[in-house]
mmCIF file with all atom_site columns, C-alpha atoms in Angstrom:
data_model
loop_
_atom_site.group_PDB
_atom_site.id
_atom_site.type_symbol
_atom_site.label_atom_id
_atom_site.label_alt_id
_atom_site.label_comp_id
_atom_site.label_asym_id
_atom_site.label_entity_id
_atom_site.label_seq_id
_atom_site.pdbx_PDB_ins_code
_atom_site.Cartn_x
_atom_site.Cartn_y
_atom_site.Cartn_z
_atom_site.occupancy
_atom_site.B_iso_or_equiv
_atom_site.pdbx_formal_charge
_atom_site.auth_seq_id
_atom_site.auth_comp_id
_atom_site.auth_asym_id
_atom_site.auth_atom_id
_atom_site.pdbx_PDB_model_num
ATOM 1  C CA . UNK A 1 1  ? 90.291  -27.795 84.942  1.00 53.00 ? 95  UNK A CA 1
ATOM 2  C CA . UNK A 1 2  ? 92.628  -29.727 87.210  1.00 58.00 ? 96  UNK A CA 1
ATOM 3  C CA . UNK A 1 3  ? 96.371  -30.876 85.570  1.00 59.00 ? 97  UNK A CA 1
ATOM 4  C CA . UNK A 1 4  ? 97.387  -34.281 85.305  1.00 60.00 ? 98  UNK A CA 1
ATOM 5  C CA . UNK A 1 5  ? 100.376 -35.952 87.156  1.00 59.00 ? 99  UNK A CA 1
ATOM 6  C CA . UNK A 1 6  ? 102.055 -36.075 83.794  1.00 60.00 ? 100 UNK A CA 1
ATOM 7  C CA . UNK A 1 7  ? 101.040 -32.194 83.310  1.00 60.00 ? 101 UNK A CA 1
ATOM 8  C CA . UNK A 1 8  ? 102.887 -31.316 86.390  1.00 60.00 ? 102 UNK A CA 1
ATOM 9  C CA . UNK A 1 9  ? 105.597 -33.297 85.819  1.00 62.00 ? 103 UNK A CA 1
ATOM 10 C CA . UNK A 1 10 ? 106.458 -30.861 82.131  1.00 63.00 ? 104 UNK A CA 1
ATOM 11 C CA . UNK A 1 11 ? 106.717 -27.392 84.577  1.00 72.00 ? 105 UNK A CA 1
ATOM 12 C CA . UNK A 1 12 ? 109.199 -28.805 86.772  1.00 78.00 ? 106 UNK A CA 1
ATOM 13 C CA . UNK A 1 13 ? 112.387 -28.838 87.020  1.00 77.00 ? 107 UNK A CA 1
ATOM 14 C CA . UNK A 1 14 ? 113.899 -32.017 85.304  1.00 77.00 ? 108 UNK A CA 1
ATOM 15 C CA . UNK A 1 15 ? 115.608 -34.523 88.039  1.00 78.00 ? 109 UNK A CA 1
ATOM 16 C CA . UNK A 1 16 ? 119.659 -33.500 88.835  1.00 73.00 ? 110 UNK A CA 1
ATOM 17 C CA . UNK A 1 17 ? 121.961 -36.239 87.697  1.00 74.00 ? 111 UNK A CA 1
ATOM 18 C CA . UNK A 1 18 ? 123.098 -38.354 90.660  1.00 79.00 ? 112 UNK A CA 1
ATOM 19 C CA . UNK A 1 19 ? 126.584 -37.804 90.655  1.00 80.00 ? 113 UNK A CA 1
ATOM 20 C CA . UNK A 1 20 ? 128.572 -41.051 90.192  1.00 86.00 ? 114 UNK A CA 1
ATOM 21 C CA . UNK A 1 21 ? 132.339 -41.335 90.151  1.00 88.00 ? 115 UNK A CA 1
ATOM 22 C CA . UNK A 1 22 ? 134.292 -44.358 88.529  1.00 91.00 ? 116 UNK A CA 1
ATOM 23 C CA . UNK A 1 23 ? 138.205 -44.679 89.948  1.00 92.00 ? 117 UNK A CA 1
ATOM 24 C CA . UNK A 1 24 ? 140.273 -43.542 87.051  1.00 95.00 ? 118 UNK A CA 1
ATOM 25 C CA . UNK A 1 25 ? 138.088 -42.148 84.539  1.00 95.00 ? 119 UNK A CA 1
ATOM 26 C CA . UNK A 1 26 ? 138.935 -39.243 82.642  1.00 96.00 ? 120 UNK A CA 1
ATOM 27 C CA . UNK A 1 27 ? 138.761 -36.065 84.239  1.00 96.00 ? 121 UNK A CA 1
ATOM 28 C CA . UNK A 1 28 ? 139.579 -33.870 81.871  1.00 96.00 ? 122 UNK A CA 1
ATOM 29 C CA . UNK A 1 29 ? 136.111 -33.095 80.642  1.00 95.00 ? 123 UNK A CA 1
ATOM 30 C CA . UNK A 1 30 ? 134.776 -32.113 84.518  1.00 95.00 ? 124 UNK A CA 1
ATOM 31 C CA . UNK A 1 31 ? 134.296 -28.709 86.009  1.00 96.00 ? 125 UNK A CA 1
ATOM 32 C CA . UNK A 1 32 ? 136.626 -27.131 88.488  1.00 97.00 ? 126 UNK A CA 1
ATOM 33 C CA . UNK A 1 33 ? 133.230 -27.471 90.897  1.00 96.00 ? 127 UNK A CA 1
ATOM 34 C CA . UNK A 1 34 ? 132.089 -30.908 89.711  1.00 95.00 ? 128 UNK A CA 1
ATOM 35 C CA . UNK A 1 35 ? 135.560 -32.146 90.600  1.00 96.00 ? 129 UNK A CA 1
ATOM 36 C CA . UNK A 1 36 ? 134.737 -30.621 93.569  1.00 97.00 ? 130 UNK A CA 1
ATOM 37 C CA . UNK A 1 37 ? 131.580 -32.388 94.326  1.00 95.00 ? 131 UNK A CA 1
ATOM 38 C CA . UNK A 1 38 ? 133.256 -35.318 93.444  1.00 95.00 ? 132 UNK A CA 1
ATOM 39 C CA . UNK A 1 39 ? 136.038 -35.129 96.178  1.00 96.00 ? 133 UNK A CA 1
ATOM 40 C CA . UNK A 1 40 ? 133.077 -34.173 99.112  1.00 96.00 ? 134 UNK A CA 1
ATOM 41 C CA . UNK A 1 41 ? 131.434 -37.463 97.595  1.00 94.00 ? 135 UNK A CA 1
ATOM 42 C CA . UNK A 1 42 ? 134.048 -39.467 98.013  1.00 96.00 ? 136 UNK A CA 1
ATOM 43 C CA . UNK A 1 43 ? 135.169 -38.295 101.310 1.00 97.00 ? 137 UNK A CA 1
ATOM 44 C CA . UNK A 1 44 ? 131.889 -38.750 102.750 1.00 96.00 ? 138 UNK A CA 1
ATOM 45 C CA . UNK A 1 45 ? 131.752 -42.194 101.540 1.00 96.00 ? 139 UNK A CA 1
ATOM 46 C CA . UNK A 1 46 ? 135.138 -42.872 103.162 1.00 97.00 ? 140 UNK A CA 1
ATOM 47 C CA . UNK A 1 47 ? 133.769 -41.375 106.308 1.00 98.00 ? 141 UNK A CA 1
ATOM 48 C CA . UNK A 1 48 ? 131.062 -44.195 105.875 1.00 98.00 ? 142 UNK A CA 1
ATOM 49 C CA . UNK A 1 49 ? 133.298 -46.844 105.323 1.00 98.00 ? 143 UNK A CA 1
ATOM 50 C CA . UNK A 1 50 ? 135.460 -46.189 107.841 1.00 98.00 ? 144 UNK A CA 1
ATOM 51 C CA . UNK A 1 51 ? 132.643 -46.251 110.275 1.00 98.00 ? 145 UNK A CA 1
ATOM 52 C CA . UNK A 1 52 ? 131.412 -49.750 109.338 1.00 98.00 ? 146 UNK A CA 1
ATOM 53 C CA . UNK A 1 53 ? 135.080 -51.117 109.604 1.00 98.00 ? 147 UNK A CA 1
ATOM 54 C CA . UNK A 1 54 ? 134.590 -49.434 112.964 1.00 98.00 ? 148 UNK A CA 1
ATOM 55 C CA . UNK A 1 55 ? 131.808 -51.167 114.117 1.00 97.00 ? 149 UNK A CA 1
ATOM 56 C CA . UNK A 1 56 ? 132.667 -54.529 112.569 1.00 98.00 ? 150 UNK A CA 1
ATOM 57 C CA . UNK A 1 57 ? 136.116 -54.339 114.487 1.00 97.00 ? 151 UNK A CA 1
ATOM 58 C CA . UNK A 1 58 ? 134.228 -53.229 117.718 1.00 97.00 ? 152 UNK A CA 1
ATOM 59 C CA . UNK A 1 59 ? 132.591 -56.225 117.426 1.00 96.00 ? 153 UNK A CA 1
ATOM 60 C CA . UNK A 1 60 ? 134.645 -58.659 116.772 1.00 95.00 ? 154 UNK A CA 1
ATOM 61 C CA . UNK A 1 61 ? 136.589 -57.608 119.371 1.00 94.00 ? 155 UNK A CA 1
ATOM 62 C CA . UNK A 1 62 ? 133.596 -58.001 121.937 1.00 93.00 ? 156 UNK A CA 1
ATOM 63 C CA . UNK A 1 63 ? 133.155 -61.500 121.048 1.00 92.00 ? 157 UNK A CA 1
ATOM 64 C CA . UNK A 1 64 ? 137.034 -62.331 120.651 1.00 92.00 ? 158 UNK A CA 1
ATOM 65 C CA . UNK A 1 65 ? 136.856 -60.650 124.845 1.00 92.00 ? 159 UNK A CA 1
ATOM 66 C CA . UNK A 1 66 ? 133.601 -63.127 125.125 1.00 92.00 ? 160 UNK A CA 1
ATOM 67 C CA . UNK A 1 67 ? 135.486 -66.040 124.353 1.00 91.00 ? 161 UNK A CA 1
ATOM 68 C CA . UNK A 1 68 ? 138.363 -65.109 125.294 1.00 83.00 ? 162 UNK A CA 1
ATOM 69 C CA . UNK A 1 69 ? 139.991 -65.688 122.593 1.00 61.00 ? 163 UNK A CA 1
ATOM 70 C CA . UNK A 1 70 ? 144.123 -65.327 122.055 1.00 56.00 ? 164 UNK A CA 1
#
């Protein structure tokens, strides 16, 4: 007899917490590791952030040269 969706869904393994970090919550209660995770998190996020300030600077600077602006 063939096991449901929902059947499945009871042997495996149950979903990881997404790992979410609020600026200046208490970190006493955290892991030596899960601070850990937390600092790659956030320094690949500033990685993407400084990217898109990248890009919107690289443009605006294209059309400021475009219309030659001073």
């Amino acid at each position: 007899m063939a096991r449901s969706d929902e059947e499945d869904n009871v042997f495996s393994a149950p979903p990881r917490k997404k790992i979410v970090h609020e600026i200046g919550e208490n970190l006493d209660m955290l892991s030596a590791g899960e601070l850990r995770e937390r600092v790659e998190l956030l320094q690949a996020e500033i990685a993407r952030l400084e990217t898109a300030a990248a890009a919107k600077d690289a443009s605006k600077n294209a059309a400021d040269a475009f219309f030659k602006k001073s």
